[in-house]
PDB file of C-alpha atoms in Angstrom:
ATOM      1  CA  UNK A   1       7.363  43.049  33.058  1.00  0.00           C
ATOM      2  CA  UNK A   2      11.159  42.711  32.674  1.00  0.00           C
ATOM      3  CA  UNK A   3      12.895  44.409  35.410  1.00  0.00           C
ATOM      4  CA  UNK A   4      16.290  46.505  35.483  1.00  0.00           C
ATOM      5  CA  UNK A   5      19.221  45.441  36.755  1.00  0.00           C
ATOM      6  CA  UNK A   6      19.168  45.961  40.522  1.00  0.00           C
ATOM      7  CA  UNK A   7      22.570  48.058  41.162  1.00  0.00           C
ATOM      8  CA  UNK A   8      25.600  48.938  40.010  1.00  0.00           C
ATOM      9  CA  UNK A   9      28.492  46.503  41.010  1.00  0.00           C
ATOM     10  CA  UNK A  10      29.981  47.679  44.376  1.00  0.00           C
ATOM     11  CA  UNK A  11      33.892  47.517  45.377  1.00  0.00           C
ATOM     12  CA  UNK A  12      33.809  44.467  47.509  1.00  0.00           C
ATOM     13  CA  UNK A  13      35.377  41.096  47.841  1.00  0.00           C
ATOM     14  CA  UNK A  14      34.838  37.460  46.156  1.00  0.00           C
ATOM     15  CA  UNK A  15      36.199  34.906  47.677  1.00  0.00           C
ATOM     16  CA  UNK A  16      36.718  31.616  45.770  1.00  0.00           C
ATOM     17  CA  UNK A  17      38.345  28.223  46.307  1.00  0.00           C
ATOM     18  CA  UNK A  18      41.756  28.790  44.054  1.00  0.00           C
ATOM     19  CA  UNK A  19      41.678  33.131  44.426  1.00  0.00           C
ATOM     20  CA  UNK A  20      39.888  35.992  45.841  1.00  0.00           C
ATOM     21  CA  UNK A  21      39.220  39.053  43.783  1.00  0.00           C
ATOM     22  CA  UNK A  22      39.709  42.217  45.383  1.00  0.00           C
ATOM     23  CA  UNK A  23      38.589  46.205  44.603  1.00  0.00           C
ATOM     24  CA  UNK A  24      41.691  47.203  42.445  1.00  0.00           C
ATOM     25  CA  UNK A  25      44.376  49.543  44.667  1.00  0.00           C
ATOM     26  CA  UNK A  26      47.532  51.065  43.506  1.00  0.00           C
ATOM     27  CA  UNK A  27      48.988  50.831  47.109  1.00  0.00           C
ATOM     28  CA  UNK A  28      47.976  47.112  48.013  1.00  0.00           C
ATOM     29  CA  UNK A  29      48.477  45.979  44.341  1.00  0.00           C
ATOM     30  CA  UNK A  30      50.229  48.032  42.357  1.00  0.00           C
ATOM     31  CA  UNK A  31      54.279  46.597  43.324  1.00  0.00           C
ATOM     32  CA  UNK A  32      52.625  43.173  42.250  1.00  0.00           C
ATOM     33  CA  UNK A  33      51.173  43.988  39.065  1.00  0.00           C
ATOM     34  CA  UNK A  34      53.533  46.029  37.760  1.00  0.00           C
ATOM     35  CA  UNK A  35      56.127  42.911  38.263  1.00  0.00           C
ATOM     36  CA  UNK A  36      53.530  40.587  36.831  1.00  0.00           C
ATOM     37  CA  UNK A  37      51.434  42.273  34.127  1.00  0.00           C
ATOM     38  CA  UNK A  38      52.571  46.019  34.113  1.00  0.00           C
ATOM     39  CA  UNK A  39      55.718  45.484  32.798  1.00  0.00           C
ATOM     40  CA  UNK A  40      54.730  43.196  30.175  1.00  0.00           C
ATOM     41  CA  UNK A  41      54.440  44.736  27.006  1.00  0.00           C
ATOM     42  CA  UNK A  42      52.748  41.671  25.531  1.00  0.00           C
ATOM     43  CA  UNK A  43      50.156  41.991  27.993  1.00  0.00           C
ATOM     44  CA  UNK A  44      48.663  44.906  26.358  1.00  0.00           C
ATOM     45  CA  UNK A  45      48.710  44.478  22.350  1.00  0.00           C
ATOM     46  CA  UNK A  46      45.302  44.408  22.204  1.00  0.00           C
ATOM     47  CA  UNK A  47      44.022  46.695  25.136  1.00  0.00           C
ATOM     48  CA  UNK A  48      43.180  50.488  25.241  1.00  0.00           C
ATOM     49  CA  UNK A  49      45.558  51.429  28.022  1.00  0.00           C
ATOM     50  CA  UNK A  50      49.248  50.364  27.644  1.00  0.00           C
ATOM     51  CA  UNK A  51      52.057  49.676  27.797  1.00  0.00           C
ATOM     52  CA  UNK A  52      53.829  51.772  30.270  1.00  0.00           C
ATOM     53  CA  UNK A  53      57.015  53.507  29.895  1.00  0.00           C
ATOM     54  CA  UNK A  54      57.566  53.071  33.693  1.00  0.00           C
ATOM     55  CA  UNK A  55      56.489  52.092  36.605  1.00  0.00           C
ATOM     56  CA  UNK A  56      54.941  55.997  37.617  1.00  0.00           C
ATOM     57  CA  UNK A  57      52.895  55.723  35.034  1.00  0.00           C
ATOM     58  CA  UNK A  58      51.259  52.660  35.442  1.00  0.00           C
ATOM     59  CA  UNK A  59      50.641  53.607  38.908  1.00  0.00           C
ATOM     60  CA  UNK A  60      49.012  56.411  37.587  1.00  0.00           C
ATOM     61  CA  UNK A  61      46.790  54.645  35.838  1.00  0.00           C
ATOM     62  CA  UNK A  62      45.568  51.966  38.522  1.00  0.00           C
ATOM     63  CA  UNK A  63      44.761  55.075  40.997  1.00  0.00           C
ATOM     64  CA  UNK A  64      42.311  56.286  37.762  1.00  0.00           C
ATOM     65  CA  UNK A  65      41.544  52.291  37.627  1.00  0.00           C
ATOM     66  CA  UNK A  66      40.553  52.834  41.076  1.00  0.00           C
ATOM     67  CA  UNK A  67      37.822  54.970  41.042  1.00  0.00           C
ATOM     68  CA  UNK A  68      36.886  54.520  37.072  1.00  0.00           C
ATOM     69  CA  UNK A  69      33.445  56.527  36.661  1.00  0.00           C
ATOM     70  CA  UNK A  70      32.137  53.698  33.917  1.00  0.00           C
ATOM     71  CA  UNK A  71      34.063  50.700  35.394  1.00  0.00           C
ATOM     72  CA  UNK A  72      34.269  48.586  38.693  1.00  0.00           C
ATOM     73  CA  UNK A  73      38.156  46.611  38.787  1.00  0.00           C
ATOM     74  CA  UNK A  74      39.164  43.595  40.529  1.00  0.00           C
ATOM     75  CA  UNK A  75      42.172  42.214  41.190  1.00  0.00           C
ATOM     76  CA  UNK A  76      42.963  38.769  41.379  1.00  0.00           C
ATOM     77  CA  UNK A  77      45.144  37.418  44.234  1.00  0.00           C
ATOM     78  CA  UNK A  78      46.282  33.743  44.558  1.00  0.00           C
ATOM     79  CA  UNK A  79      47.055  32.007  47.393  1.00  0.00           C
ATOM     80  CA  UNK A  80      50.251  33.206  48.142  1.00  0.00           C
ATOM     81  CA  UNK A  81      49.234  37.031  47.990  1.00  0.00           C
ATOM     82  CA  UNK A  82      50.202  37.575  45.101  1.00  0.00           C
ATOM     83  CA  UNK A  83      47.831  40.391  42.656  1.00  0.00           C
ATOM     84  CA  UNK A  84      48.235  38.481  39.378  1.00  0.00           C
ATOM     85  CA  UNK A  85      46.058  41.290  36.952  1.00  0.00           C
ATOM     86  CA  UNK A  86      42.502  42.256  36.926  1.00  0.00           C
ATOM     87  CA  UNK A  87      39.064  41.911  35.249  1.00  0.00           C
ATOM     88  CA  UNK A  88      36.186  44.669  35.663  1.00  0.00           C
ATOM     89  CA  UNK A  89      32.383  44.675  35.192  1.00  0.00           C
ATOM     90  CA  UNK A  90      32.202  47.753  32.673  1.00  0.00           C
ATOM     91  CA  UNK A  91      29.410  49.413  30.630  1.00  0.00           C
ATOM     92  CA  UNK A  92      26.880  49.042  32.789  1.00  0.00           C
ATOM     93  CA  UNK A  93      23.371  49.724  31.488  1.00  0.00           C
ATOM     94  CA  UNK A  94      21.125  48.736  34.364  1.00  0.00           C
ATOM     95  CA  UNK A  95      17.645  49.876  32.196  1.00  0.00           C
ATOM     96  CA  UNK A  96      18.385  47.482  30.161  1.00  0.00           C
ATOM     97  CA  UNK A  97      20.475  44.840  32.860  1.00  0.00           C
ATOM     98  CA  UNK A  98      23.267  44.368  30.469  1.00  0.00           C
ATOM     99  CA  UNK A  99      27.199  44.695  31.299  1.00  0.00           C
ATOM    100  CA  UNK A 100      30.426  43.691  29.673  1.00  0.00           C
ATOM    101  CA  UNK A 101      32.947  41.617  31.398  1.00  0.00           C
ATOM    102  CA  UNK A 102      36.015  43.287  30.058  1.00  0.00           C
ATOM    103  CA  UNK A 103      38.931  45.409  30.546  1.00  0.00           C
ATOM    104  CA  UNK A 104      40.862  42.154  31.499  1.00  0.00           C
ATOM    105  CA  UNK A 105      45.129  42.224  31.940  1.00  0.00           C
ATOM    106  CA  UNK A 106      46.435  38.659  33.049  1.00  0.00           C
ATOM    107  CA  UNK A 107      49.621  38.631  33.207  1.00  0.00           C
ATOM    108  CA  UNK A 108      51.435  35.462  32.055  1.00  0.00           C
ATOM    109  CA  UNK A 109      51.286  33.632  35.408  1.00  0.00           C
ATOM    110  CA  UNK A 110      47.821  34.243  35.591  1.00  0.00           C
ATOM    111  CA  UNK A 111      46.589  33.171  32.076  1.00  0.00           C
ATOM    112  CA  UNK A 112      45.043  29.493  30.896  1.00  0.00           C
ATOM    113  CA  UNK A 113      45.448  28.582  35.140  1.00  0.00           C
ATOM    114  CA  UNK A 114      42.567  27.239  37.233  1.00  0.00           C
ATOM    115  CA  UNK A 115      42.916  30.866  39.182  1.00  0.00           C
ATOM    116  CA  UNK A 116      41.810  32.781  35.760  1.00  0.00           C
ATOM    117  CA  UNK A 117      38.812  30.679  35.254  1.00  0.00           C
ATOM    118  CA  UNK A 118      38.053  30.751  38.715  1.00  0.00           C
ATOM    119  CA  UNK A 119      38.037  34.536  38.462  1.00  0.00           C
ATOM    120  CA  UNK A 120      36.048  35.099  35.432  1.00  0.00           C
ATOM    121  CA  UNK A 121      33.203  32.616  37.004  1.00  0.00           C
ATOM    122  CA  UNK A 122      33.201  34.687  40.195  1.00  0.00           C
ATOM    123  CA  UNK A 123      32.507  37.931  38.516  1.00  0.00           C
ATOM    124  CA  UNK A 124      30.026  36.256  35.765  1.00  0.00           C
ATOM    125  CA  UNK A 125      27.804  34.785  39.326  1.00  0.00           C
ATOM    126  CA  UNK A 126      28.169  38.042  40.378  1.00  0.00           C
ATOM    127  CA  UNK A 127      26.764  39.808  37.533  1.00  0.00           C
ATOM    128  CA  UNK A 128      23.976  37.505  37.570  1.00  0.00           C
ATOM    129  CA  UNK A 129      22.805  36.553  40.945  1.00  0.00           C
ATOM    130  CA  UNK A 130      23.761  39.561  42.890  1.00  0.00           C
ATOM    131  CA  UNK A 131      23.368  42.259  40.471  1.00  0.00           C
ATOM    132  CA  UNK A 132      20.357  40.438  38.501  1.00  0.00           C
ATOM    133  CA  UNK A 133      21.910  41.349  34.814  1.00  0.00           C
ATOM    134  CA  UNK A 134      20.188  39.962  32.172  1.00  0.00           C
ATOM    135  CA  UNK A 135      23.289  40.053  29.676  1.00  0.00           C
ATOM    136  CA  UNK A 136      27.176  39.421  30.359  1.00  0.00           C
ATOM    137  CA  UNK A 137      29.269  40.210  26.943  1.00  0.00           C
ATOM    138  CA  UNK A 138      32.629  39.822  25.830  1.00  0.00           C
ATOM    139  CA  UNK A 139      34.054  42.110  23.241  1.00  0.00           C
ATOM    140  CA  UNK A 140      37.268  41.717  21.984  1.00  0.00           C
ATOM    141  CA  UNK A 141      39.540  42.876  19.160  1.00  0.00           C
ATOM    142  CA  UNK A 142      38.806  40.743  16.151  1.00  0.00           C
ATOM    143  CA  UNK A 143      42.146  39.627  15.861  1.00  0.00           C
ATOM    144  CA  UNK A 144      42.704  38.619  19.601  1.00  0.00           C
ATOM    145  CA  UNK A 145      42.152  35.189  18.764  1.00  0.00           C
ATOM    146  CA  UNK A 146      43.286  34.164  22.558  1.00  0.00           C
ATOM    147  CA  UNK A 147      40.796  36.202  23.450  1.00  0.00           C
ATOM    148  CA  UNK A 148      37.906  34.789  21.500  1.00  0.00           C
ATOM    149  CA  UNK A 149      39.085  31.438  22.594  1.00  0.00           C
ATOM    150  CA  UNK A 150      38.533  32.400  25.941  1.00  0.00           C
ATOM    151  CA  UNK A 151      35.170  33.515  25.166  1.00  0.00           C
ATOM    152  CA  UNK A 152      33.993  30.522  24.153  1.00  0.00           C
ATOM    153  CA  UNK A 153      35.497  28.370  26.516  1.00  0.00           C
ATOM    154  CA  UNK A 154      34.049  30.035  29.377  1.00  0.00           C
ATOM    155  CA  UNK A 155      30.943  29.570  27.444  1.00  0.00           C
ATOM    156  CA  UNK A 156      30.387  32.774  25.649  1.00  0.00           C
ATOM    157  CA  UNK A 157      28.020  32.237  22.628  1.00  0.00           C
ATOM    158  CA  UNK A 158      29.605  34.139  19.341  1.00  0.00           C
ATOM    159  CA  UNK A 159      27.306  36.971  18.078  1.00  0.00           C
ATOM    160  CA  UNK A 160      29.077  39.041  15.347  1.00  0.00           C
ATOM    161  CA  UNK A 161      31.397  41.751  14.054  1.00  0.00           C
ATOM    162  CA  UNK A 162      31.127  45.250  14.541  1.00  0.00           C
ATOM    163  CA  UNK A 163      33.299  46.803  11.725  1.00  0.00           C
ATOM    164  CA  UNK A 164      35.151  50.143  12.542  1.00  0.00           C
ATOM    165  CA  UNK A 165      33.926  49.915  15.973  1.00  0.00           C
ATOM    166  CA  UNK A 166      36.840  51.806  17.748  1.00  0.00           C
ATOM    167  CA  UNK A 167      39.882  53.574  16.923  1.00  0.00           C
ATOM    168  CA  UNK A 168      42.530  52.143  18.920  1.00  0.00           C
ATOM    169  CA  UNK A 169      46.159  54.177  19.279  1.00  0.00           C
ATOM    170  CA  UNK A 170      45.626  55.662  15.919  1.00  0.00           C
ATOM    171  CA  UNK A 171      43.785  52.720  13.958  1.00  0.00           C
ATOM    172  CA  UNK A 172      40.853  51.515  13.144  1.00  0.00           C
ATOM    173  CA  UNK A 173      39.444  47.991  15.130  1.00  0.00           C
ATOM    174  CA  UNK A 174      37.152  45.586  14.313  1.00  0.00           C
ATOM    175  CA  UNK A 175      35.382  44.411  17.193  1.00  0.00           C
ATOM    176  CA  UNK A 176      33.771  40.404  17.968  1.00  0.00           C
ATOM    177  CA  UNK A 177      30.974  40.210  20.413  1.00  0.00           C
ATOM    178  CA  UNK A 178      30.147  37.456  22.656  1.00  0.00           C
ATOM    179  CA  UNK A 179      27.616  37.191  25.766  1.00  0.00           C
ATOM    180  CA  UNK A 180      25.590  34.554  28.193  1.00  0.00           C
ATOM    181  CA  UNK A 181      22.051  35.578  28.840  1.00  0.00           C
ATOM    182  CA  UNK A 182      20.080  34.911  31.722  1.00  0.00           C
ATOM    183  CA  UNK A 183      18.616  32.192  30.056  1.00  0.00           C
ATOM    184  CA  UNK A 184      22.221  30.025  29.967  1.00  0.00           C
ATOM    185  CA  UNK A 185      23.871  30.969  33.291  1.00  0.00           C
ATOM    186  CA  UNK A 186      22.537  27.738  35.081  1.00  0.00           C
ATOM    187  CA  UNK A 187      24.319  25.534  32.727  1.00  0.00           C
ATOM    188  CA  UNK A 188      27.481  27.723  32.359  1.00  0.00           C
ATOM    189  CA  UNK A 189      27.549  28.207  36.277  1.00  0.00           C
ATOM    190  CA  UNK A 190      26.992  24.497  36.703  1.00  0.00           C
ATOM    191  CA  UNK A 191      29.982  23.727  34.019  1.00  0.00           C
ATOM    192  CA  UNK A 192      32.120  26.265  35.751  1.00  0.00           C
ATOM    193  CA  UNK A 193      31.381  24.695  39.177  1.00  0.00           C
ATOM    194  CA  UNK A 194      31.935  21.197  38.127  1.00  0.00           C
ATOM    195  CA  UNK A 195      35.417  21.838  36.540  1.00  0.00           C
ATOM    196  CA  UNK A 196      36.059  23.915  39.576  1.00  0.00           C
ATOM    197  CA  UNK A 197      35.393  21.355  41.664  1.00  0.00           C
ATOM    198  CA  UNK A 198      38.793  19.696  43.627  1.00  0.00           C
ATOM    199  CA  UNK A 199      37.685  16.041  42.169  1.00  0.00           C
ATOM    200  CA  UNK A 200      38.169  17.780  38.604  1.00  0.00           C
ATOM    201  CA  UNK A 201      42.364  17.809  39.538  1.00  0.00           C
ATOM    202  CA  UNK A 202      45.162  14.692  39.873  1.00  0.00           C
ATOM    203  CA  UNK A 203      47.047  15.221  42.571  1.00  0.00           C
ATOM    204  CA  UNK A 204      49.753  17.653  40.240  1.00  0.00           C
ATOM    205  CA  UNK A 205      46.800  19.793  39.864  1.00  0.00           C
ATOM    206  CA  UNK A 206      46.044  19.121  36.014  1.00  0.00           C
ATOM    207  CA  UNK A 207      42.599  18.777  34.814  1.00  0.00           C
ATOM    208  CA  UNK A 208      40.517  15.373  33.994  1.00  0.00           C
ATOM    209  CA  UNK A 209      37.999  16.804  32.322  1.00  0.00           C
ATOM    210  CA  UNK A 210      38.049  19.740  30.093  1.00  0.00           C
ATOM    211  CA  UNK A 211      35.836  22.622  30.888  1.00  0.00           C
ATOM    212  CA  UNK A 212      34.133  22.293  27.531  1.00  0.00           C
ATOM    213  CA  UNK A 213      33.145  18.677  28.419  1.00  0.00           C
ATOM    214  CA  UNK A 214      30.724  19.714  31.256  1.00  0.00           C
ATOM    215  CA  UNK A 215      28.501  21.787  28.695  1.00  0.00           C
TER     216      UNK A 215
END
């Protein structure tokens, strides 16, 4: 018999090599990523929420972020203490041990860096080997194409279009659906780890290999 998903994701810390990932708080975080992300109009074309008008109200928000009754936020801090954005676990469904990775604002500092993919394979082990989900998907507007290029990257398999999906700020949004099942974590999780790994970087920190070459 298949079993459930064993609990909702809880508000604690995840600790990596390059970042840590944090419960999301408007007091510890919010200065930071309203500088970084907040502020950014760019940041939000394709997202729900955003952008702000001002600071207040983005502060607003990340207190609602904080305790979000369908979704569990991180934020992602680098070595230097800075909060850079945030990712969330979101739409749980634990009969059925599925959740979306999602919600995701990286501000420019943050995105295509060693620190982003570090974050997104601390929350996907997460999801799998604490929380013993079954499914992690991806969802993203079909025209985010940085987005869907993320998605596969990080090993996301493609699985189709939902057509008139949402209704985003007034218009209608196609949306593209990726996941990893069970099934594929080792292999992502060992392609994450390997790319991860300090041997992977020169000594100016760029890559040798590709992440897509350890699949």
């Amino acid at each position: 018999m298949i079993a459930p998903a064993k609990s909702l994701p809880e508000k604690i810390i995840h600790q990596g090599k390059y970042c840590r990932l944090e419960p999301i708080n408007s007091k510890t975080h919010g200065k930071d990523l309203w500088l970084y992300a907040g502020s950014d109009e760019e940041v939000w074309t394709y997202l729900s929420n955003g952008p702000f008008a001002n600071e207040q109200l983005f502060f607003d928000w990340l207190k609602f972020c904080e305790n979000h009754p369908t979704r569990t936020y991180y934020s992602v801090i680098d070595k230097n203490e800075n909060a850079l954005g945030a990712l969330c676990l979101m739409d749980y469904q634990l009969e059925h041990a599925s959740v979306e990775l999602g919600g995701i604002f990286f501000s420019k500092k943050l995105q295509r860096t060693t620190i982003a993919t570090e974050a997104v394979y601390l929350l996907s082990r997460y999801a799998f080997e604490d929380l013993a989900f079954r499914r992690l998907q991806w969802i993203c507007n079909v025209n985010n194409k940085p987005s869907e290029k993320a998605a596969l990257r990080f090993g996301f398999k493609e699985e189709g279009i939902l057509r008139n999906h949402w209704i985003v700020r007034g218009q209608s949004r196609d949306s593209k659906f990726f996941s990893i099942i069970e099934s594929e974590w080792k292999e992502r999780r060992d392609a994450f780890e390997k790319w991860l790994a300090e041997e992977n970087f020169d000594a100016e920190g760029k890559q040798k290999k590709r992440l897509e070459e350890f699949k």
